[in-house]
Structures are given as structure tokens and as C-alpha cells.
PDB file of N, CA and C and ligand atoms in Angstrom:
ATOM      1  N   MET H 186     -16.774  10.642   2.765  1.00 59.00           N
ATOM      2  CA  MET H 186     -15.723  10.411   3.037  1.00 59.00           C
ATOM      3  C   MET H 186     -14.485  11.123   3.915  1.00 59.00           C
ATOM      4  N   GLY H 187     -13.401  10.574   4.195  1.00 76.00           N
ATOM      5  CA  GLY H 187     -12.563  11.412   5.068  1.00 76.00           C
ATOM      6  C   GLY H 187     -11.640  12.460   4.335  1.00 76.00           C
ATOM      7  N   GLU H 188     -10.722  12.806   5.067  1.00 93.00           N
ATOM      8  CA  GLU H 188      -9.690  13.645   4.447  1.00 93.00           C
ATOM      9  C   GLU H 188      -8.306  13.368   4.539  1.00 93.00           C
ATOM     10  N   ILE H 189      -8.007  12.248   4.721  1.00 98.00           N
ATOM     11  CA  ILE H 189      -6.608  11.700   4.941  1.00 98.00           C
ATOM     12  C   ILE H 189      -6.121  11.827   3.412  1.00 98.00           C
ATOM     13  N   CYS H 190      -5.026  12.551   3.165  1.00 98.00           N
ATOM     14  CA  CYS H 190      -4.328  12.664   2.034  1.00 98.00           C
ATOM     15  C   CYS H 190      -3.093  11.544   1.883  1.00 98.00           C
ATOM     16  N   VAL H 191      -2.969  10.739   0.759  1.00 98.00           N
ATOM     17  CA  VAL H 191      -1.891   9.780   0.323  1.00 98.00           C
ATOM     18  C   VAL H 191      -1.509   9.856  -0.968  1.00 98.00           C
ATOM     19  N   THR H 192      -0.445   9.985  -1.186  1.00 98.00           N
ATOM     20  CA  THR H 192       0.402  10.286  -2.448  1.00 98.00           C
ATOM     21  C   THR H 192       0.875   8.843  -3.066  1.00 98.00           C
ATOM     22  N   LEU H 193       0.532   8.245  -4.123  1.00 98.00           N
ATOM     23  CA  LEU H 193       1.058   6.841  -4.610  1.00 98.00           C
ATOM     24  C   LEU H 193       1.521   7.297  -5.771  1.00 98.00           C
ATOM     25  N   THR H 194       2.629   6.763  -6.093  1.00 98.00           N
ATOM     26  CA  THR H 194       3.443   6.365  -7.615  1.00 98.00           C
ATOM     27  C   THR H 194       2.874   5.080  -7.967  1.00 98.00           C
ATOM     28  N   ASP H 195       2.278   5.122  -9.202  1.00 98.00           N
ATOM     29  CA  ASP H 195       1.640   3.852  -9.789  1.00 98.00           C
ATOM     30  C   ASP H 195       2.720   2.972 -10.546  1.00 98.00           C
ATOM     31  N   ILE H 196       2.372   2.086 -10.841  1.00 97.00           N
ATOM     32  CA  ILE H 196       3.760   1.252 -11.598  1.00 97.00           C
ATOM     33  C   ILE H 196       4.062   1.729 -12.993  1.00 97.00           C
ATOM     34  N   GLU H 197       3.279   2.612 -13.297  1.00 97.00           N
ATOM     35  CA  GLU H 197       3.641   3.634 -14.680  1.00 97.00           C
ATOM     36  C   GLU H 197       4.520   4.751 -14.250  1.00 97.00           C
ATOM     37  N   GLY H 198       4.501   5.045 -12.800  1.00 98.00           N
ATOM     38  CA  GLY H 198       5.500   6.171 -12.359  1.00 98.00           C
ATOM     39  C   GLY H 198       4.641   7.191 -12.391  1.00 98.00           C
ATOM     40  N   SER H 199       3.353   7.441 -12.573  1.00 98.00           N
ATOM     41  CA  SER H 199       2.542   8.609 -12.454  1.00 98.00           C
ATOM     42  C   SER H 199       2.256   8.439 -11.043  1.00 98.00           C
ATOM     43  N   VAL H 200       2.245   9.643 -10.513  1.00 98.00           N
ATOM     44  CA  VAL H 200       2.026  10.224  -9.144  1.00 98.00           C
ATOM     45  C   VAL H 200       0.348  10.468  -9.198  1.00 98.00           C
ATOM     46  N   VAL H 201      -0.252   9.964  -8.000  1.00 98.00           N
ATOM     47  CA  VAL H 201      -1.625  10.007  -8.006  1.00 98.00           C
ATOM     48  C   VAL H 201      -1.748  10.672  -6.659  1.00 98.00           C
ATOM     49  N   GLU H 202      -2.282  11.772  -6.494  1.00 98.00           N
ATOM     50  CA  GLU H 202      -2.472  12.450  -5.301  1.00 98.00           C
ATOM     51  C   GLU H 202      -4.071  12.285  -4.785  1.00 98.00           C
ATOM     52  N   ILE H 203      -4.276  11.549  -3.566  1.00 98.00           N
ATOM     53  CA  ILE H 203      -5.412  11.230  -3.267  1.00 98.00           C
ATOM     54  C   ILE H 203      -6.147  12.204  -1.878  1.00 98.00           C
ATOM     55  N   ARG H 204      -6.851  12.633  -1.668  1.00 97.00           N
ATOM     56  CA  ARG H 204      -7.478  13.555  -0.746  1.00 97.00           C
ATOM     57  C   ARG H 204      -8.506  13.055   0.194  1.00 97.00           C
ATOM     58  N   ASP H 205      -9.002  11.901  -0.386  1.00 96.00           N
ATOM     59  CA  ASP H 205     -10.359  11.532   0.300  1.00 96.00           C
ATOM     60  C   ASP H 205     -10.254  10.244   1.346  1.00 96.00           C
ATOM     61  N   GLY H 206      -9.213  10.121   1.839  1.00 98.00           N
ATOM     62  CA  GLY H 206      -8.858   8.654   2.486  1.00 98.00           C
ATOM     63  C   GLY H 206      -9.428   8.739   3.791  1.00 98.00           C
ATOM     64  N   ALA H 207     -10.337   7.617   4.082  1.00 97.00           N
ATOM     65  CA  ALA H 207     -11.257   7.687   5.320  1.00 97.00           C
ATOM     66  C   ALA H 207     -10.451   6.888   6.393  1.00 97.00           C
ATOM     67  N   GLU H 208     -10.718   7.383   7.664  1.00 97.00           N
ATOM     68  CA  GLU H 208      -9.979   6.508   8.920  1.00 97.00           C
ATOM     69  C   GLU H 208     -10.681   5.261   8.863  1.00 97.00           C
ATOM     70  N   GLY H 209     -10.066   4.182   9.133  1.00 97.00           N
ATOM     71  CA  GLY H 209     -10.619   2.839   8.899  1.00 97.00           C
ATOM     72  C   GLY H 209     -10.805   2.167   7.840  1.00 97.00           C
ATOM     73  N   GLU H 210     -10.208   2.730   6.646  1.00 98.00           N
ATOM     74  CA  GLU H 210     -10.033   2.324   5.484  1.00 98.00           C
ATOM     75  C   GLU H 210      -8.903   1.910   5.178  1.00 98.00           C
ATOM     76  N   THR H 211      -8.431   0.797   4.500  1.00 98.00           N
ATOM     77  CA  THR H 211      -7.088   0.309   4.132  1.00 98.00           C
ATOM     78  C   THR H 211      -6.722   0.996   3.012  1.00 98.00           C
ATOM     79  N   LEU H 212      -5.387   0.993   2.832  1.00 98.00           N
ATOM     80  CA  LEU H 212      -4.794   1.703   1.673  1.00 98.00           C
ATOM     81  C   LEU H 212      -5.046   1.073   0.626  1.00 98.00           C
ATOM     82  N   MET H 213      -5.007  -0.226   0.493  1.00 98.00           N
ATOM     83  CA  MET H 213      -5.678  -1.064  -0.841  1.00 98.00           C
ATOM     84  C   MET H 213      -6.897  -0.510  -1.068  1.00 98.00           C
ATOM     85  N   GLU H 214      -7.977  -0.538  -0.317  1.00 98.00           N
ATOM     86  CA  GLU H 214      -9.285  -0.253  -0.695  1.00 98.00           C
ATOM     87  C   GLU H 214      -8.988   1.560  -1.217  1.00 98.00           C
ATOM     88  N   LEU H 215      -8.272   2.385  -0.582  1.00 98.00           N
ATOM     89  CA  LEU H 215      -8.446   3.424  -1.154  1.00 98.00           C
ATOM     90  C   LEU H 215      -7.787   3.567  -2.511  1.00 98.00           C
ATOM     91  N   ALA H 216      -6.642   2.914  -2.949  1.00 98.00           N
ATOM     92  CA  ALA H 216      -6.113   2.930  -4.174  1.00 98.00           C
ATOM     93  C   ALA H 216      -7.120   2.170  -5.118  1.00 98.00           C
ATOM     94  N   ARG H 217      -7.663   1.003  -4.831  1.00 98.00           N
ATOM     95  CA  ARG H 217      -8.690   0.440  -5.422  1.00 98.00           C
ATOM     96  C   ARG H 217     -10.029   1.537  -6.169  1.00 98.00           C
ATOM     97  N   ARG H 218     -10.220   2.407  -5.048  1.00 98.00           N
ATOM     98  CA  ARG H 218     -11.244   3.210  -5.117  1.00 98.00           C
ATOM     99  C   ARG H 218     -10.832   4.316  -6.359  1.00 98.00           C
ATOM    100  N   HIS H 219      -9.843   4.520  -6.212  1.00 98.00           N
ATOM    101  CA  HIS H 219      -9.201   5.653  -7.234  1.00 98.00           C
ATOM    102  C   HIS H 219      -8.403   4.774  -8.354  1.00 98.00           C
ATOM    103  N   ASP H 220      -8.874   3.641  -8.640  1.00 98.00           N
ATOM    104  CA  ASP H 220      -8.191   2.708  -9.890  1.00 98.00           C
ATOM    105  C   ASP H 220      -6.673   3.238 -10.083  1.00 98.00           C
ATOM    106  N   VAL H 221      -5.863   3.253  -9.100  1.00 98.00           N
ATOM    107  CA  VAL H 221      -4.444   3.205  -8.884  1.00 98.00           C
ATOM    108  C   VAL H 221      -3.744   2.024  -9.615  1.00 98.00           C
ATOM    109  N   LYS H 222      -2.964   2.354 -10.615  1.00 98.00           N
ATOM    110  CA  LYS H 222      -2.530   1.156 -11.483  1.00 98.00           C
ATOM    111  C   LYS H 222      -1.387   0.085 -10.832  1.00 98.00           C
ATOM    112  N   GLY H 223      -1.672  -0.846 -10.976  1.00 98.00           N
ATOM    113  CA  GLY H 223      -0.908  -1.846 -10.069  1.00 98.00           C
ATOM    114  C   GLY H 223      -1.098  -2.339  -8.932  1.00 98.00           C
ATOM    115  N   ILE H 224      -2.313  -1.821  -8.193  1.00 98.00           N
ATOM    116  CA  ILE H 224      -2.890  -2.555  -7.064  1.00 98.00           C
ATOM    117  C   ILE H 224      -4.095  -3.468  -7.571  1.00 98.00           C
ATOM    118  N   ILE H 225      -3.644  -4.598  -7.583  1.00 97.00           N
ATOM    119  CA  ILE H 225      -4.847  -5.793  -8.088  1.00 97.00           C
ATOM    120  C   ILE H 225      -5.555  -5.966  -6.907  1.00 97.00           C
ATOM    121  N   ALA H 226      -4.993  -6.611  -5.872  1.00 98.00           N
ATOM    122  CA  ALA H 226      -5.787  -7.007  -4.609  1.00 98.00           C
ATOM    123  C   ALA H 226      -6.555  -8.145  -5.021  1.00 98.00           C
ATOM    124  N   GLU H 227      -5.890  -9.065  -5.383  1.00 97.00           N
ATOM    125  CA  GLU H 227      -6.732 -10.302  -6.045  1.00 97.00           C
ATOM    126  C   GLU H 227      -7.606 -10.873  -5.002  1.00 97.00           C
ATOM    127  N   CYS H 228      -6.843 -11.279  -3.593  1.00 98.00           N
ATOM    128  CA  CYS H 228      -7.672 -11.836  -2.639  1.00 98.00           C
ATOM    129  C   CYS H 228      -8.538 -10.961  -2.038  1.00 98.00           C
ATOM    130  N   GLY H 229      -8.937  -9.704  -2.412  1.00 98.00           N
ATOM    131  CA  GLY H 229      -9.654  -8.872  -1.505  1.00 98.00           C
ATOM    132  C   GLY H 229      -9.416  -8.333  -0.018  1.00 98.00           C
ATOM    133  N   GLY H 230      -8.025  -8.664  -0.052  1.00 98.00           N
ATOM    134  CA  GLY H 230      -7.741  -7.997   1.321  1.00 98.00           C
ATOM    135  C   GLY H 230      -7.419  -8.909   2.161  1.00 98.00           C
ATOM    136  N   ALA H 231      -7.247 -10.157   2.086  1.00 98.00           N
ATOM    137  CA  ALA H 231      -7.176 -11.304   2.900  1.00 98.00           C
ATOM    138  C   ALA H 231      -5.878 -11.674   3.375  1.00 98.00           C
ATOM    139  N   CYS H 232      -4.823 -10.842   2.815  1.00 98.00           N
ATOM    140  CA  CYS H 232      -3.545 -11.074   3.378  1.00 98.00           C
ATOM    141  C   CYS H 232      -2.956 -12.408   2.731  1.00 98.00           C
ATOM    142  N   SER H 233      -3.381 -12.785   1.171  1.00 97.00           N
ATOM    143  CA  SER H 233      -3.144 -14.163   0.640  1.00 97.00           C
ATOM    144  C   SER H 233      -2.486 -13.897  -0.757  1.00 97.00           C
ATOM    145  N   CYS H 234      -2.233 -12.849  -1.240  1.00 96.00           N
ATOM    146  CA  CYS H 234      -2.113 -12.536  -2.739  1.00 96.00           C
ATOM    147  C   CYS H 234      -0.809 -12.227  -3.058  1.00 96.00           C
ATOM    148  N   ALA H 235      -0.582 -10.638  -2.250  1.00 97.00           N
ATOM    149  CA  ALA H 235       0.584  -9.983  -2.434  1.00 97.00           C
ATOM    150  C   ALA H 235       0.348  -9.112  -3.593  1.00 97.00           C
ATOM    151  N   THR H 236      -0.400  -8.877  -4.162  1.00 97.00           N
ATOM    152  CA  THR H 236      -0.898  -8.168  -5.406  1.00 97.00           C
ATOM    153  C   THR H 236      -1.129  -6.828  -4.858  1.00 97.00           C
ATOM    154  N   CYS H 237      -1.027  -6.526  -3.932  1.00 98.00           N
ATOM    155  CA  CYS H 237      -1.227  -4.929  -3.155  1.00 98.00           C
ATOM    156  C   CYS H 237      -0.082  -4.634  -2.619  1.00 98.00           C
ATOM    157  N   HIS H 238       1.126  -4.995  -3.257  1.00 98.00           N
ATOM    158  CA  HIS H 238       2.426  -4.718  -2.202  1.00 98.00           C
ATOM    159  C   HIS H 238       2.730  -3.179  -2.768  1.00 98.00           C
ATOM    160  N   VAL H 239       3.184  -2.579  -1.942  1.00 98.00           N
ATOM    161  CA  VAL H 239       3.694  -1.137  -2.026  1.00 98.00           C
ATOM    162  C   VAL H 239       5.069  -1.145  -1.058  1.00 98.00           C
ATOM    163  N   TYR H 240       5.827  -0.045  -1.467  1.00 98.00           N
ATOM    164  CA  TYR H 240       6.813   0.445  -0.855  1.00 98.00           C
ATOM    165  C   TYR H 240       6.555   1.673  -0.254  1.00 98.00           C
ATOM    166  N   ILE H 241       6.772   1.712   1.002  1.00 98.00           N
ATOM    167  CA  ILE H 241       6.405   3.065   1.938  1.00 98.00           C
ATOM    168  C   ILE H 241       7.580   3.958   1.868  1.00 98.00           C
ATOM    169  N   ASP H 242       7.191   4.912   1.550  1.00 98.00           N
ATOM    170  CA  ASP H 242       8.304   6.169   1.899  1.00 98.00           C
ATOM    171  C   ASP H 242       9.179   6.067   3.007  1.00 98.00           C
ATOM    172  N   ALA H 243      10.620   6.013   2.951  1.00 97.00           N
ATOM    173  CA  ALA H 243      11.087   6.050   4.017  1.00 97.00           C
ATOM    174  C   ALA H 243      11.114   6.923   4.953  1.00 97.00           C
ATOM    175  N   ALA H 244      10.776   7.930   4.868  1.00 98.00           N
ATOM    176  CA  ALA H 244      10.304   9.203   6.112  1.00 98.00           C
ATOM    177  C   ALA H 244       8.907   8.413   6.916  1.00 98.00           C
ATOM    178  N   TRP H 245       8.029   7.475   5.902  1.00 98.00           N
ATOM    179  CA  TRP H 245       6.823   6.951   6.734  1.00 98.00           C
ATOM    180  C   TRP H 245       6.915   5.779   7.359  1.00 98.00           C
ATOM    181  N   SER H 246       8.143   5.222   7.225  1.00 97.00           N
ATOM    182  CA  SER H 246       8.121   3.609   7.559  1.00 97.00           C
ATOM    183  C   SER H 246       7.847   3.413   9.092  1.00 97.00           C
ATOM    184  N   ALA H 247       8.234   4.512   9.925  1.00 97.00           N
ATOM    185  CA  ALA H 247       8.038   4.105  11.488  1.00 97.00           C
ATOM    186  C   ALA H 247       6.431   4.652  11.749  1.00 97.00           C
ATOM    187  N   ALA H 248       5.974   5.418  11.002  1.00 98.00           N
ATOM    188  CA  ALA H 248       4.507   5.749  11.329  1.00 98.00           C
ATOM    189  C   ALA H 248       3.739   4.637  10.973  1.00 98.00           C
ATOM    190  N   VAL H 249       3.912   3.922   9.868  1.00 98.00           N
ATOM    191  CA  VAL H 249       3.383   2.795   9.154  1.00 98.00           C
ATOM    192  C   VAL H 249       3.415   1.581  10.198  1.00 98.00           C
ATOM    193  N   GLY H 250       4.490   1.434  10.490  1.00 97.00           N
ATOM    194  CA  GLY H 250       4.897   0.287  11.510  1.00 97.00           C
ATOM    195  C   GLY H 250       5.465  -0.910  10.406  1.00 97.00           C
ATOM    196  N   ALA H 251       5.716  -2.123  11.116  1.00 97.00           N
ATOM    197  CA  ALA H 251       6.058  -3.347  10.791  1.00 97.00           C
ATOM    198  C   ALA H 251       4.997  -4.374  10.580  1.00 97.00           C
ATOM    199  N   PRO H 252       5.274  -5.113   9.513  1.00 98.00           N
ATOM    200  CA  PRO H 252       4.222  -6.068   9.090  1.00 98.00           C
ATOM    201  C   PRO H 252       4.064  -7.256  10.168  1.00 98.00           C
ATOM    202  N   ASP H 253       2.856  -7.706  10.197  1.00 98.00           N
ATOM    203  CA  ASP H 253       2.744  -8.909  11.643  1.00 98.00           C
ATOM    204  C   ASP H 253       3.227 -10.257  10.829  1.00 98.00           C
ATOM    205  N   PRO H 254       3.287 -11.275  11.386  1.00 98.00           N
ATOM    206  CA  PRO H 254       4.030 -12.348  10.875  1.00 98.00           C
ATOM    207  C   PRO H 254       3.269 -12.993   9.838  1.00 98.00           C
ATOM    208  N   VAL H 255       2.095 -12.868   9.755  1.00 97.00           N
ATOM    209  CA  VAL H 255       1.038 -13.276   8.428  1.00 97.00           C
ATOM    210  C   VAL H 255       1.602 -12.545   7.448  1.00 97.00           C
ATOM    211  N   GLU H 256       1.601 -11.494   7.374  1.00 98.00           N
ATOM    212  CA  GLU H 256       1.861 -10.485   6.251  1.00 98.00           C
ATOM    213  C   GLU H 256       3.437 -10.682   5.844  1.00 98.00           C
ATOM    214  N   GLU H 257       4.198 -11.052   6.856  1.00 97.00           N
ATOM    215  CA  GLU H 257       5.657 -11.130   6.662  1.00 97.00           C
ATOM    216  C   GLU H 257       5.758 -12.288   5.748  1.00 97.00           C
ATOM    217  N   ASP H 258       5.084 -13.448   5.910  1.00 97.00           N
ATOM    218  CA  ASP H 258       5.169 -14.534   5.333  1.00 97.00           C
ATOM    219  C   ASP H 258       4.872 -14.273   3.848  1.00 97.00           C
ATOM    220  N   MET H 259       3.840 -13.392   3.645  1.00 97.00           N
ATOM    221  CA  MET H 259       3.289 -13.298   2.268  1.00 97.00           C
ATOM    222  C   MET H 259       4.423 -12.520   1.637  1.00 97.00           C
ATOM    223  N   LEU H 260       5.067 -11.441   2.351  1.00 97.00           N
ATOM    224  CA  LEU H 260       6.256 -10.870   1.630  1.00 97.00           C
ATOM    225  C   LEU H 260       7.455 -11.493   1.249  1.00 97.00           C
ATOM    226  N   ASP H 261       7.498 -12.663   1.792  1.00 96.00           N
ATOM    227  CA  ASP H 261       8.497 -13.622   1.499  1.00 96.00           C
ATOM    228  C   ASP H 261       8.264 -14.287   0.275  1.00 96.00           C
ATOM    229  N   MET H 262       7.067 -14.139  -0.171  1.00 95.00           N
ATOM    230  CA  MET H 262       6.738 -14.829  -1.549  1.00 95.00           C
ATOM    231  C   MET H 262       7.142 -13.743  -2.439  1.00 95.00           C
ATOM    232  N   VAL H 263       7.341 -12.543  -2.205  1.00 96.00           N
ATOM    233  CA  VAL H 263       7.780 -11.648  -3.324  1.00 96.00           C
ATOM    234  C   VAL H 263       9.203 -11.329  -3.128  1.00 96.00           C
ATOM    235  N   GLU H 264      10.078 -12.111  -2.441  1.00 93.00           N
ATOM    236  CA  GLU H 264      11.318 -11.522  -1.851  1.00 93.00           C
ATOM    237  C   GLU H 264      12.034 -10.956  -3.143  1.00 93.00           C
ATOM    238  N   ASP H 265      12.144 -11.456  -4.511  1.00 94.00           N
ATOM    239  CA  ASP H 265      12.739 -10.781  -5.614  1.00 94.00           C
ATOM    240  C   ASP H 265      12.631  -9.417  -5.671  1.00 94.00           C
ATOM    241  N   ILE H 266      11.629  -8.705  -5.280  1.00 97.00           N
ATOM    242  CA  ILE H 266      11.293  -7.244  -5.509  1.00 97.00           C
ATOM    243  C   ILE H 266      11.058  -6.768  -3.916  1.00 97.00           C
ATOM    244  N   ARG H 267      11.357  -7.406  -3.085  1.00 97.00           N
ATOM    245  CA  ARG H 267      11.012  -6.700  -1.697  1.00 97.00           C
ATOM    246  C   ARG H 267      12.069  -6.039  -1.370  1.00 97.00           C
ATOM    247  N   ARG H 268      11.456  -5.294  -0.645  1.00 97.00           N
ATOM    248  CA  ARG H 268      12.623  -3.928  -0.116  1.00 97.00           C
ATOM    249  C   ARG H 268      12.186  -3.582   1.347  1.00 97.00           C
ATOM    250  N   PRO H 269      13.310  -3.166   1.882  1.00 97.00           N
ATOM    251  CA  PRO H 269      12.889  -2.836   3.530  1.00 97.00           C
ATOM    252  C   PRO H 269      11.642  -2.408   4.092  1.00 97.00           C
ATOM    253  N   THR H 270      11.269  -1.427   2.904  1.00 97.00           N
ATOM    254  CA  THR H 270      10.060  -0.771   3.411  1.00 97.00           C
ATOM    255  C   THR H 270       8.668  -1.375   2.632  1.00 97.00           C
ATOM    256  N   SER H 271       8.854  -2.546   2.292  1.00 98.00           N
ATOM    257  CA  SER H 271       7.754  -3.107   1.808  1.00 98.00           C
ATOM    258  C   SER H 271       6.646  -3.668   2.672  1.00 98.00           C
ATOM    259  N   ARG H 272       5.457  -3.315   2.110  1.00 98.00           N
ATOM    260  CA  ARG H 272       4.139  -3.727   3.226  1.00 98.00           C
ATOM    261  C   ARG H 272       3.296  -4.096   2.045  1.00 98.00           C
ATOM    262  N   LEU H 273       2.020  -4.825   2.362  1.00 98.00           N
ATOM    263  CA  LEU H 273       1.057  -5.185   1.612  1.00 98.00           C
ATOM    264  C   LEU H 273      -0.023  -3.878   2.178  1.00 98.00           C
ATOM    265  N   SER H 274      -0.394  -3.338   0.950  1.00 98.00           N
ATOM    266  CA  SER H 274      -1.396  -2.189   1.394  1.00 98.00           C
ATOM    267  C   SER H 274      -2.719  -2.487   2.088  1.00 98.00           C
ATOM    268  N   CYS H 275      -3.232  -3.738   1.740  1.00 98.00           N
ATOM    269  CA  CYS H 275      -4.474  -4.038   2.610  1.00 98.00           C
ATOM    270  C   CYS H 275      -4.287  -4.332   4.123  1.00 98.00           C
ATOM    271  N   GLN H 276      -3.035  -4.139   4.604  1.00 98.00           N
ATOM    272  CA  GLN H 276      -2.725  -4.414   5.734  1.00 98.00           C
ATOM    273  C   GLN H 276      -2.694  -3.156   6.412  1.00 98.00           C
ATOM    274  N   ILE H 277      -2.737  -2.138   5.768  1.00 98.00           N
ATOM    275  CA  ILE H 277      -2.281  -0.750   6.607  1.00 98.00           C
ATOM    276  C   ILE H 277      -3.681  -0.104   6.568  1.00 98.00           C
ATOM    277  N   THR H 278      -4.102   0.307   7.820  1.00 98.00           N
ATOM    278  CA  THR H 278      -5.426   0.953   8.168  1.00 98.00           C
ATOM    279  C   THR H 278      -5.388   2.226   8.229  1.00 98.00           C
ATOM    280  N   LEU H 279      -5.697   3.159   7.558  1.00 98.00           N
ATOM    281  CA  LEU H 279      -5.650   4.565   7.320  1.00 98.00           C
ATOM    282  C   LEU H 279      -6.303   5.160   8.739  1.00 98.00           C
ATOM    283  N   HIS H 280      -5.508   6.154   9.272  1.00 97.00           N
ATOM    284  CA  HIS H 280      -5.607   7.067  10.302  1.00 97.00           C
ATOM    285  C   HIS H 280      -5.218   8.375  10.532  1.00 97.00           C
ATOM    286  N   PRO H 281      -5.668   9.326  11.091  1.00 97.00           N
ATOM    287  CA  PRO H 281      -5.014  10.614  10.811  1.00 97.00           C
ATOM    288  C   PRO H 281      -3.596  10.829  10.943  1.00 97.00           C
ATOM    289  N   GLY H 282      -3.080   9.985  11.763  1.00 97.00           N
ATOM    290  CA  GLY H 282      -1.689   9.951  11.965  1.00 97.00           C
ATOM    291  C   GLY H 282      -0.929   9.650  10.663  1.00 97.00           C
ATOM    292  N   LEU H 283      -1.559   9.172   9.375  1.00 98.00           N
ATOM    293  CA  LEU H 283      -0.853   8.972   8.246  1.00 98.00           C
ATOM    294  C   LEU H 283      -1.424   9.868   7.313  1.00 98.00           C
ATOM    295  N   ASP H 284      -1.882  10.956   7.593  1.00 98.00           N
ATOM    296  CA  ASP H 284      -2.383  11.951   6.562  1.00 98.00           C
ATOM    297  C   ASP H 284      -0.741  12.531   5.988  1.00 98.00           C
ATOM    298  N   GLY H 285      -0.651  12.625   4.664  1.00 98.00           N
ATOM    299  CA  GLY H 285       0.658  13.005   4.132  1.00 98.00           C
ATOM    300  C   GLY H 285       1.295  11.536   3.588  1.00 98.00           C
ATOM    301  N   LEU H 286       0.878  10.595   4.046  1.00 98.00           N
ATOM    302  CA  LEU H 286       1.726   9.360   3.520  1.00 98.00           C
ATOM    303  C   LEU H 286       1.906   9.322   1.895  1.00 98.00           C
ATOM    304  N   ALA H 287       3.159   8.753   1.772  1.00 98.00           N
ATOM    305  CA  ALA H 287       3.515   8.449   0.342  1.00 98.00           C
ATOM    306  C   ALA H 287       4.313   7.385   0.065  1.00 98.00           C
ATOM    307  N   VAL H 288       3.540   6.653  -0.917  1.00 98.00           N
ATOM    308  CA  VAL H 288       3.823   5.121  -0.996  1.00 98.00           C
ATOM    309  C   VAL H 288       4.321   4.743  -2.628  1.00 98.00           C
ATOM    310  N   GLU H 289       4.890   4.314  -2.840  1.00 98.00           N
ATOM    311  CA  GLU H 289       5.059   3.563  -4.377  1.00 98.00           C
ATOM    312  C   GLU H 289       4.237   2.379  -4.623  1.00 98.00           C
ATOM    313  N   VAL H 290       3.947   2.010  -5.453  1.00 98.00           N
ATOM    314  CA  VAL H 290       3.256   0.703  -5.818  1.00 98.00           C
ATOM    315  C   VAL H 290       4.207  -0.107  -6.105  1.00 98.00           C
ATOM    316  N   ALA H 291       4.492  -1.453  -5.837  1.00 98.00           N
ATOM    317  CA  ALA H 291       5.687  -2.289  -6.620  1.00 98.00           C
ATOM    318  C   ALA H 291       5.530  -2.704  -7.751  1.00 98.00           C
ATOM    319  N   PRO H 292       6.351  -3.110  -8.478  1.00 96.00           N
ATOM    320  CA  PRO H 292       5.957  -3.882  -9.891  1.00 96.00           C
ATOM    321  C   PRO H 292       5.613  -5.333  -9.506  1.00 96.00           C
ATOM    322  N   GLU H 293       4.879  -5.608 -10.600  1.00 89.00           N
ATOM    323  CA  GLU H 293       4.402  -7.187 -10.450  1.00 89.00           C
ATOM    324  C   GLU H 293       5.372  -8.044 -10.733  1.00 89.00           C
ATOM    325  N   LEU H 294       5.245  -9.075 -10.206  1.00 78.00           N
ATOM    326  CA  LEU H 294       6.337 -10.274 -10.311  1.00 78.00           C
ATOM    327  C   LEU H 294       6.451 -10.629 -11.828  1.00 78.00           C
TER     328      LEU H 294
HETATM  329  S1  LIG B  69      -4.997  -7.709  -1.212  1.00 80.40           S
HETATM  330 FE1  LIG B  69      -4.365  -9.792  -1.312  1.00 80.40          FE
HETATM  331  S2  LIG B  69      -2.759  -9.452   0.165  1.00 80.40           S
HETATM  332 FE2  LIG B  69      -3.395  -7.680   0.054  1.00 80.40          FE
END
């Protein structure tokens, strides 16, 4: 496995530090591999469920980038809890530039 570090705050507020993120793995896959609470990923990463919704730490927002139009449509479905830094974690592919990334798991609808 790789060495990309990611800090996730799960839906219960526990901070989970993960140190074995691999380049090419999605943030959702990494979170599921570590059983991070609140990342359900019902659709398996097909960008059609929004149960992998996370809030990107503001300091990392630019590095992670903006959602594409398909993801944007899915995020509209969770607009009640959407924030400016909302992303679907299955649509974020890890790479060395994201080493140190911090995100918070969004609450369930
Ligand atoms: S896992 Fe379903 S949208 Fe991300």
C-alpha cells in the first residue's frame, strides 16, 4: 500500500488518521478499507448515491478541486446538508499532492 496520509473526522466526531493511502485509490475506498463510520458508499463508487459525502477542510479545497457536472447533480440531492466544500469521496482519487488531506464525513440525511 501507499503512504498518503489522510485525516478523517467520522460522523461520531472521532478523528481517524490513516497513513496508507495509495495513489490511484479513491478517498471512499480508503475510508471503507478502514471502516470509517459514516462512509456507506451504497453505489460502490458510481457517483449515484451520495452516501460517501464529505466536507473537505478549507485549506485543502483548492488542491482537491471542484466536482464535475455529474457529481454536482448528486450533491444537489443532499443540498440540505451541502456546504461549499462538499465532495463525494468516491470521486476523489488520491495522489501525492493530497498527502496530509483532512476531511469530515458529512452527516446522514
Ligand atoms: S459511493 Fe455512491 S456516490 Fe460515492
